Amino acid sequence: MRTEDVRQHLTTPLTSPAYAPTVPRFTDREYLNVVYRTDPDALRAVVPEPLRIDEPLVRFEVMRMGDVSGYGPYTEAGQAIPVAFEGERGEYLHAMYLDNFPATASGREVSAYPKVMGSPALYADSGAVVGTLDHGSLRVATATMGYKHHELDRREAEEQIGVPTYMLKTIPGYDGLPRVQELVRTRITDLTVKEAWTGPARLQLFQHVLAPLADLPVLEVVSASHILTEPVHDYLLKGVAS
């Protein structure tokens, strides 16, 4: 294979890449969000400077991706932490667990999303919206919310989904030291909310050494939302050296 051909590949194996060479477009996303209050000391231990924490809040989310170009449908779950940076309010993506390997591989070091493999699910059950996350055979998170109890203002729903997000991009060199270490910012655009709901919610997190969501313990559920969207797209807007 010629050098110029090798340079056209973003990932290996060269003849069967880990993910498709395409910019993914997301259609028909469904969200379950539960915002909860946690231990401020635990938050400070995981959020990197120069991001700033105002309130000790965490958003546990489960997202069902109905159709994603290049990857197909999949589900992911994780934790996002409200932060501020240079006067702008956003969220720091702390952890994301996916049931799709190509989406996991393409979202990590290249795009800076903190993705690892897991088994999340989002479904309705006996009058409740249910979001779960398993690691292997063990349950690590269960979220429940009343199914479509109260309509949520769609502008508020768009703001929830379109909030700026920050991730830590770290790529090591062969000496084991970071070759790239940046704070990067993304934002979802081209977004249409089809439905948005809120209601009573509960969240349980279970201790697991390889999926430590419970290190940010649930002290109080603050709010919850169930949102269905039409096409959305992620754009990398800028990188800030850390």
Short mmCIF file of C-alpha atoms in Angstrom, two decimals, residues 48-239:
data_model
loop_
_atom_site.label_atom_id
_atom_site.label_comp_id
_atom_site.label_asym_id
_atom_site.label_seq_id
_atom_site.Cartn_x
_atom_site.Cartn_y
_atom_site.Cartn_z
CA PRO A 48 -10.18 19.02 35.60
CA GLU A 49 -9.10 22.64 35.88
CA PRO A 50 -9.73 25.22 34.48
CA LEU A 51 -13.38 24.07 34.48
CA ARG A 52 -15.27 25.43 37.47
CA ILE A 53 -18.09 23.85 39.48
CA ASP A 54 -20.85 26.11 40.78
CA GLU A 55 -23.32 23.59 42.18
CA PRO A 56 -22.65 19.94 43.07
CA LEU A 57 -24.90 18.54 40.33
CA VAL A 58 -24.61 15.57 37.97
CA ARG A 59 -26.79 14.61 35.02
CA PHE A 60 -27.22 10.88 34.47
CA GLU A 61 -28.36 10.29 30.91
CA VAL A 62 -29.45 7.39 28.75
CA MET A 63 -29.68 8.03 25.00
CA ARG A 64 -31.18 5.67 22.44
CA MET A 65 -29.84 6.46 18.98
CA GLY A 66 -32.58 5.43 16.55
CA ASP A 67 -30.47 5.74 13.40
CA VAL A 68 -26.81 6.73 13.04
CA SER A 69 -25.05 6.82 9.68
CA GLY A 70 -22.00 4.55 9.65
CA TYR A 71 -22.84 2.85 12.98
CA GLY A 72 -26.51 1.87 12.98
CA PRO A 73 -28.80 2.12 16.04
CA TYR A 74 -27.24 1.92 19.49
CA THR A 75 -27.70 3.11 23.08
CA GLU A 76 -25.38 4.93 25.45
CA ALA A 77 -25.48 6.06 29.07
CA GLY A 78 -23.24 8.19 31.23
CA GLN A 79 -22.67 11.14 33.52
CA ALA A 80 -22.29 14.83 32.66
CA ILE A 81 -21.34 17.52 35.17
CA PRO A 82 -22.53 21.16 34.91
CA VAL A 83 -19.47 23.45 34.76
CA ALA A 84 -18.41 26.95 33.75
CA PHE A 85 -15.46 28.00 31.57
CA GLU A 86 -14.51 31.60 30.79
CA GLY A 87 -18.01 32.80 31.63
CA GLU A 88 -19.81 30.14 29.58
CA ARG A 89 -21.95 27.48 31.24
CA GLY A 90 -21.74 23.96 29.88
CA GLU A 91 -21.21 20.35 30.89
CA TYR A 92 -18.11 18.23 31.41
CA LEU A 93 -18.60 14.73 29.99
CA HIS A 94 -17.35 12.49 32.77
CA ALA A 95 -18.15 8.99 31.47
CA MET A 96 -20.04 7.35 28.60
CA TYR A 97 -20.94 3.67 28.16
CA LEU A 98 -22.00 2.31 24.73
CA ASP A 99 -23.20 -0.99 23.29
CA ASN A 100 -21.62 -0.34 19.87
CA PHE A 101 -17.88 -0.87 19.29
CA PRO A 102 -17.42 1.30 16.14
CA ALA A 103 -19.14 4.25 17.85
CA THR A 104 -16.99 3.69 20.94
CA ALA A 105 -13.72 3.45 19.01
CA SER A 106 -14.36 6.52 16.85
CA GLY A 107 -15.48 8.64 19.79
CA ARG A 108 -12.49 8.11 22.07
CA GLU A 109 -9.01 9.48 21.38
CA VAL A 110 -9.90 10.98 17.98
CA SER A 111 -12.95 12.90 19.19
CA ALA A 112 -12.20 13.06 22.95
CA TYR A 113 -15.47 11.51 24.15
CA PRO A 114 -14.87 9.39 27.29
CA LYS A 115 -16.44 6.26 25.82
CA VAL A 116 -16.12 2.65 26.96
CA MET A 117 -18.20 -0.45 26.29
CA GLY A 118 -21.27 -1.20 28.39
CA SER A 119 -24.86 -2.43 28.13
CA PRO A 120 -27.33 0.49 28.47
CA ALA A 121 -31.05 0.30 27.74
CA LEU A 122 -33.99 2.70 27.50
CA TYR A 123 -37.61 1.55 27.45
CA ALA A 124 -41.10 2.05 28.91
CA ASP A 125 -42.34 -0.30 31.62
CA SER A 126 -45.66 -0.19 33.52
CA GLY A 127 -46.12 3.56 33.36
CA ALA A 128 -42.47 4.52 33.75
CA VAL A 129 -39.59 5.42 31.47
CA VAL A 130 -36.69 3.18 32.50
CA GLY A 131 -32.99 3.70 31.81
CA THR A 132 -30.47 1.08 32.88
CA LEU A 133 -26.75 0.46 32.58
CA ASP A 134 -25.05 -2.90 33.06
CA HIS A 135 -21.33 -3.66 33.13
CA GLY A 136 -20.95 -7.28 32.12
CA SER A 137 -23.65 -9.16 34.02
CA LEU A 138 -23.94 -6.59 36.83
CA ARG A 139 -26.33 -3.63 37.09
CA VAL A 140 -24.56 -0.32 37.83
CA ALA A 141 -27.42 2.20 37.29
CA THR A 142 -31.22 2.25 37.19
CA ALA A 143 -33.21 5.43 36.46
CA THR A 144 -37.01 5.66 36.41
CA MET A 145 -39.32 8.56 35.54
CA GLY A 146 -43.10 8.82 35.27
CA TYR A 147 -44.08 8.26 31.63
CA LYS A 148 -45.16 11.56 29.99
CA HIS A 149 -46.64 13.10 33.16
CA HIS A 150 -46.13 16.78 32.28
CA GLU A 151 -45.10 18.47 29.04
CA LEU A 152 -41.74 20.24 29.13
CA ASP A 153 -41.23 23.49 27.22
CA ARG A 154 -39.47 22.57 23.97
CA ARG A 155 -37.13 25.54 24.16
CA GLU A 156 -35.98 24.33 27.57
CA ALA A 157 -35.51 20.84 26.12
CA GLU A 158 -33.41 22.24 23.25
CA GLU A 159 -31.26 24.12 25.75
CA GLN A 160 -30.70 20.93 27.73
CA ILE A 161 -29.54 19.02 24.67
CA GLY A 162 -27.68 21.88 22.98
CA VAL A 163 -25.60 22.92 25.98
CA PRO A 164 -21.85 23.23 25.24
CA THR A 165 -19.92 20.17 26.37
CA TYR A 166 -16.28 19.84 27.38
CA MET A 167 -14.08 16.74 27.23
CA LEU A 168 -10.47 15.98 28.04
CA LYS A 169 -8.59 14.73 24.98
CA THR A 170 -5.52 12.72 25.97
CA ILE A 171 -3.35 10.76 23.52
CA PRO A 172 -0.15 9.18 24.89
CA GLY A 173 3.16 8.81 23.07
CA TYR A 174 5.34 5.71 23.04
CA ASP A 175 7.14 6.94 26.16
CA GLY A 176 3.89 6.73 28.10
CA LEU A 177 3.64 10.51 28.49
CA PRO A 178 0.80 12.54 26.95
CA ARG A 179 1.53 13.62 23.39
CA VAL A 180 -1.78 15.48 23.15
CA GLN A 181 -3.66 16.77 26.19
CA GLU A 182 -6.36 19.32 25.46
CA LEU A 183 -9.69 20.49 26.74
CA VAL A 184 -12.07 20.40 23.77
CA ARG A 185 -15.56 21.83 23.32
CA THR A 186 -18.46 20.48 21.28
CA ARG A 187 -22.09 21.42 20.79
CA ILE A 188 -25.08 19.70 19.20
CA THR A 189 -26.68 21.69 16.38
CA ASP A 190 -29.34 21.15 13.69
CA LEU A 191 -31.76 19.99 16.36
CA THR A 192 -35.55 19.63 16.40
CA VAL A 193 -37.40 18.50 19.53
CA LYS A 194 -40.46 16.38 18.71
CA GLU A 195 -41.64 15.72 22.27
CA ALA A 196 -40.43 16.72 25.75
CA TRP A 197 -41.76 15.59 29.11
CA THR A 198 -40.93 15.82 32.79
CA GLY A 199 -42.13 14.04 35.90
CA PRO A 200 -41.10 12.40 39.17
CA ALA A 201 -37.90 10.40 38.99
CA ARG A 202 -35.60 8.13 40.96
CA LEU A 203 -32.00 7.05 40.38
CA GLN A 204 -29.98 4.19 41.88
CA LEU A 205 -26.24 3.79 41.36
CA PHE A 206 -24.42 0.59 42.33
CA GLN A 207 -20.76 0.19 43.22
CA HIS A 208 -18.51 -1.36 40.55
CA VAL A 209 -14.73 -1.04 40.36
CA LEU A 210 -14.71 -0.74 36.53
CA ALA A 211 -17.82 1.43 36.21
CA PRO A 212 -17.55 3.81 39.19
CA LEU A 213 -20.68 5.90 38.63
CA ALA A 214 -21.52 5.55 42.32
CA ASP A 215 -18.36 7.49 43.23
CA LEU A 216 -20.61 10.49 42.55
CA PRO A 217 -23.39 9.44 44.96
CA VAL A 218 -27.05 10.41 44.62
CA LEU A 219 -28.00 12.71 47.50
CA GLU A 220 -31.14 14.23 45.96
CA VAL A 221 -32.90 14.04 42.59
CA VAL A 222 -33.34 17.60 41.31
CA SER A 223 -35.13 17.16 37.97
CA ALA A 224 -35.78 14.76 35.11
CA SER A 225 -36.72 14.91 31.44
CA HIS A 226 -37.69 12.58 28.61
CA ILE A 227 -36.97 14.09 25.20
CA LEU A 228 -37.41 12.82 21.64
CA THR A 229 -35.63 14.58 18.80
CA GLU A 230 -35.32 14.65 15.02
CA PRO A 231 -31.93 14.95 13.24
CA VAL A 232 -29.01 16.17 15.36
CA HIS A 233 -25.32 16.54 14.56
CA ASP A 234 -22.17 17.08 16.59
CA TYR A 235 -19.64 19.69 15.49
CA LEU A 236 -16.21 20.20 17.03
CA LEU A 237 -16.03 23.96 17.54
CA LYS A 238 -12.67 24.63 19.19
CA GLY A 239 -9.85 23.12 21.20
#
